[in-house]
Coordinates of C-alpha atoms and ligand atoms in Angstrom, one line a residue:
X1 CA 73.7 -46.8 130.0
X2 CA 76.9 -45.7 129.3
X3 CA 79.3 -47.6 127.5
X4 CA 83.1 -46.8 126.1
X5 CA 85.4 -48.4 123.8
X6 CA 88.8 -48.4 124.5
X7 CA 90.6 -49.1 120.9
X8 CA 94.4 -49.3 120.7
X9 CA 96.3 -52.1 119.0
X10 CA 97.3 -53.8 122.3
X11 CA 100.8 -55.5 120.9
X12 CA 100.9 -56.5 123.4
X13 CA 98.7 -55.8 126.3
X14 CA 101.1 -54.6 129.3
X15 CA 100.2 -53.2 132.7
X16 CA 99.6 -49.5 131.7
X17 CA 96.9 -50.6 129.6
X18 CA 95.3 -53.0 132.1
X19 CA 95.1 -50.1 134.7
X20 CA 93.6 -48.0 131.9
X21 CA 90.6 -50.9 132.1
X22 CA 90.5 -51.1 135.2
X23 CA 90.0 -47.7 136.1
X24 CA 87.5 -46.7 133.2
X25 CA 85.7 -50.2 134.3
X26 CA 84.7 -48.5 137.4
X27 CA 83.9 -45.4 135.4
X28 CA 81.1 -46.8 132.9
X29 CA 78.6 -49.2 132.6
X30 CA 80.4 -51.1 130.3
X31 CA 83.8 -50.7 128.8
X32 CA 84.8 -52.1 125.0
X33 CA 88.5 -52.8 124.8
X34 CA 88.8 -52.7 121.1
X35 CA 91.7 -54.2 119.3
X36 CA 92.4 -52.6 116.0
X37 CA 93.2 -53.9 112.8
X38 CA 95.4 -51.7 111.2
X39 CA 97.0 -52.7 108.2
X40 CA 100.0 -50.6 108.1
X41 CA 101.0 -51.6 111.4
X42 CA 103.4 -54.7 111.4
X43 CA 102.3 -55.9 114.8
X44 CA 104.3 -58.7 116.4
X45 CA 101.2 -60.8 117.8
X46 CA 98.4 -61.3 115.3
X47 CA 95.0 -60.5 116.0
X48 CA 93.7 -63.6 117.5
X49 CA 96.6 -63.6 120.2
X50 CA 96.0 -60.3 120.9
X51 CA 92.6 -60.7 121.6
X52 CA 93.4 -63.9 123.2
X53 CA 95.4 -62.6 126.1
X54 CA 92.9 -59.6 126.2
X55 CA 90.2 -61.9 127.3
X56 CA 92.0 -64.0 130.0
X57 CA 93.8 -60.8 131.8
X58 CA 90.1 -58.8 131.1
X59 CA 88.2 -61.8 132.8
X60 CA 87.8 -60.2 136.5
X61 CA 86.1 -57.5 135.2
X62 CA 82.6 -58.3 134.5
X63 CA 81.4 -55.3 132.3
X64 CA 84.4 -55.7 129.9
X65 CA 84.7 -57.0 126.8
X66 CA 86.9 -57.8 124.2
X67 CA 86.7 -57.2 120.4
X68 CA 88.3 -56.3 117.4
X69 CA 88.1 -54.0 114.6
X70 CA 88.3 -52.4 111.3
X71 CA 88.6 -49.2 110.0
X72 CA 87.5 -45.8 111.7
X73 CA 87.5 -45.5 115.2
X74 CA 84.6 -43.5 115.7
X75 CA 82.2 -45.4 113.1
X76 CA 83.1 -48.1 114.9
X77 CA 81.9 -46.3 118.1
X78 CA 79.2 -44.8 116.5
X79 CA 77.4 -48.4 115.5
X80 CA 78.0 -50.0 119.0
X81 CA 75.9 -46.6 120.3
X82 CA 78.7 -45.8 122.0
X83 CA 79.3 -42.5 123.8
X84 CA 83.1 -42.4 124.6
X85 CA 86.3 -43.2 123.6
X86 CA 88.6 -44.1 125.7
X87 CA 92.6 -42.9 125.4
X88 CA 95.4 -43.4 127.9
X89 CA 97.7 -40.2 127.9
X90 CA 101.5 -41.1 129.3
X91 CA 104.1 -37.6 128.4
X92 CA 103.4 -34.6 126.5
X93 CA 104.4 -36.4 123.7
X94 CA 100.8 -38.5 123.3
X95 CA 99.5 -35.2 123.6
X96 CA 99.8 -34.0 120.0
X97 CA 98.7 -36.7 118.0
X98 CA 95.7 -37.8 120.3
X99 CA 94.6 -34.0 120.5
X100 CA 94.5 -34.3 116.3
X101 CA 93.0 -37.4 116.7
X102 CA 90.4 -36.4 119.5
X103 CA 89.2 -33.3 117.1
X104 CA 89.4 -35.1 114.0
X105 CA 87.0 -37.6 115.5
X106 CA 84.3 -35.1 117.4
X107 CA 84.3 -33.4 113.4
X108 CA 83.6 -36.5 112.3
X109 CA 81.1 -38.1 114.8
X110 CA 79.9 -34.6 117.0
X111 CA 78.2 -36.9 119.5
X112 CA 81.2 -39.5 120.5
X113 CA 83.2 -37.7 122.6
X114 CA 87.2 -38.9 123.9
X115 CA 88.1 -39.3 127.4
X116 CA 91.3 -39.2 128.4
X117 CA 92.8 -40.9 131.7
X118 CA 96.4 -40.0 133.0
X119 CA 98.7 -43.0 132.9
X120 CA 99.6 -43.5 136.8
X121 CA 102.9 -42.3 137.5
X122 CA 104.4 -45.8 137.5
X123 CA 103.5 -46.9 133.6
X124 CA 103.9 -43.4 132.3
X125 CA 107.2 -44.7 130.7
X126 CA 105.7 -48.0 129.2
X127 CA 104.9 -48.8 126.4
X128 CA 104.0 -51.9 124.1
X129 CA 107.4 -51.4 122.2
X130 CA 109.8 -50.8 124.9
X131 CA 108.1 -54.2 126.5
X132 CA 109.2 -55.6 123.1
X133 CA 112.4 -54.6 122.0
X134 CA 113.2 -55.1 126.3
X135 CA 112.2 -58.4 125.6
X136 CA 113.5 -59.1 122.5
X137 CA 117.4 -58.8 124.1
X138 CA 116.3 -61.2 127.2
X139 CA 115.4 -58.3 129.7
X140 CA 113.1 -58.7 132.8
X141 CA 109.7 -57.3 132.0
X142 CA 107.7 -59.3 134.8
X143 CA 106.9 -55.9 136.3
X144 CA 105.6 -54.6 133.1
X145 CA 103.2 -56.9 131.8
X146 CA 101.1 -59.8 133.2
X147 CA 102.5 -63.1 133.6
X148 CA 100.6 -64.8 130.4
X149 CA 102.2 -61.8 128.3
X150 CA 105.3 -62.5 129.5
X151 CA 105.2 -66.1 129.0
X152 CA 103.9 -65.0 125.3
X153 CA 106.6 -63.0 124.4
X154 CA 109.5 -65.5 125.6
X155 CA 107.9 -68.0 123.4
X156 CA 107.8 -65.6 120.5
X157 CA 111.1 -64.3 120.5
X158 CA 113.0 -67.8 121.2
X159 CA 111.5 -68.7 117.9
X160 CA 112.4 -65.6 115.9
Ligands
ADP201 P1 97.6 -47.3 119.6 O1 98.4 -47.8 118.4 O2 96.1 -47.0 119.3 O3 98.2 -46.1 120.2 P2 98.4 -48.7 122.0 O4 98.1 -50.2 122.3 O5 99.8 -48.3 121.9 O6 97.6 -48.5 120.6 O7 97.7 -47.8 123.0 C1 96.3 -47.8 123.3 C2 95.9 -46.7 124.2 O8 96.5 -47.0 125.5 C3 96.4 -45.4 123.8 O9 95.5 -44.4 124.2 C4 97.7 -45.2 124.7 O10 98.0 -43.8 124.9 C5 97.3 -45.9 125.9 N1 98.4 -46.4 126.7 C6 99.5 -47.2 126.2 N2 100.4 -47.5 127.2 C7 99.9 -46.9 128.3 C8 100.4 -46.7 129.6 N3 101.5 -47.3 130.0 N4 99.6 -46.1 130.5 C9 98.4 -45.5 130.1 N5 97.9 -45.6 128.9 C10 98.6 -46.2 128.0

């Protein structure tokens, strides 16, 4: 059975990420989306909402779940026995952090290996933040994220 974690810190969720799921969904048995707790990382949606609107926009696909966590990518892979992790690639510049990243993690864990799926041509330029600071100055980002994450964000930043 072959199962893979997807980790990121999904602030939020937006389409490229959802295509990322549904693409490795069809891939694997089962697929982990994995939020991260990261402590540097001054997110704009805690944890809980996160995860939250993981779960609803996940809920089609039946062999993924949603769950958080702490600390090291790859131990966390390694204890679910996982195989693969999971890493959306967008321009050349993902490509020099998650190379460091990918090699830092097969030194680490030799049996975990990182996948990597192109970002479709027409998310390549999003991102979690450009949703954000789109939407923090009233922009229209219904084509970017689903309708729930929209909603979210309005909410958010006409209390800030
Ligand atoms: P992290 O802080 O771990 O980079 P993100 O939520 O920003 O968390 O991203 C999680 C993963 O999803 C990363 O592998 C990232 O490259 C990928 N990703 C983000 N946006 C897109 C997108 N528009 N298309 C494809 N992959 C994406």
């Amino acid at each position: 059975m072959k199962l893979a974690i997807y980790p990121g810190s999904f602030d939020p969720v937006t389409n490229g990420h959802i295509d990322i799921i549904e693409r490795a969904s069809s891939l694997f048995d089962n697929v982990v989306v994995a939020v991260s707790i990261n402590s540097v990382k001054k997110p704009l949606f805690t944890l809980e909402e996160r995860t939250e609107l993981l779960s609803e926009i996940t809920r089609p696909f039946k062999n993924v779940i949603v769950d958080s966590f702490e600390g090291l990518t790859v131990e966390y892979t390694a204890n679910k026995n996982a195989q693969v992790i999971i890493r959306g690639l967008r321009a050349i510049s993902d490509f020099e952090n998650e190379f460091q990243m990918a090699l830092t993690n097969k030194k680490l864990r030799p049996g975990v290996e990182t996948v990597f799926m192109m970002a479709q041509a027409q998310w390549s330029f999003l991102s979690s933040s450009v949703v954000k600071e789109v939407a923090s100055y009233g922009g229209c980002i219904e084509d970017l994220v689903p309708g729930a994450v929209e909603k979210k964000l309005k909410e958010k930043f006409s209390r800030l």
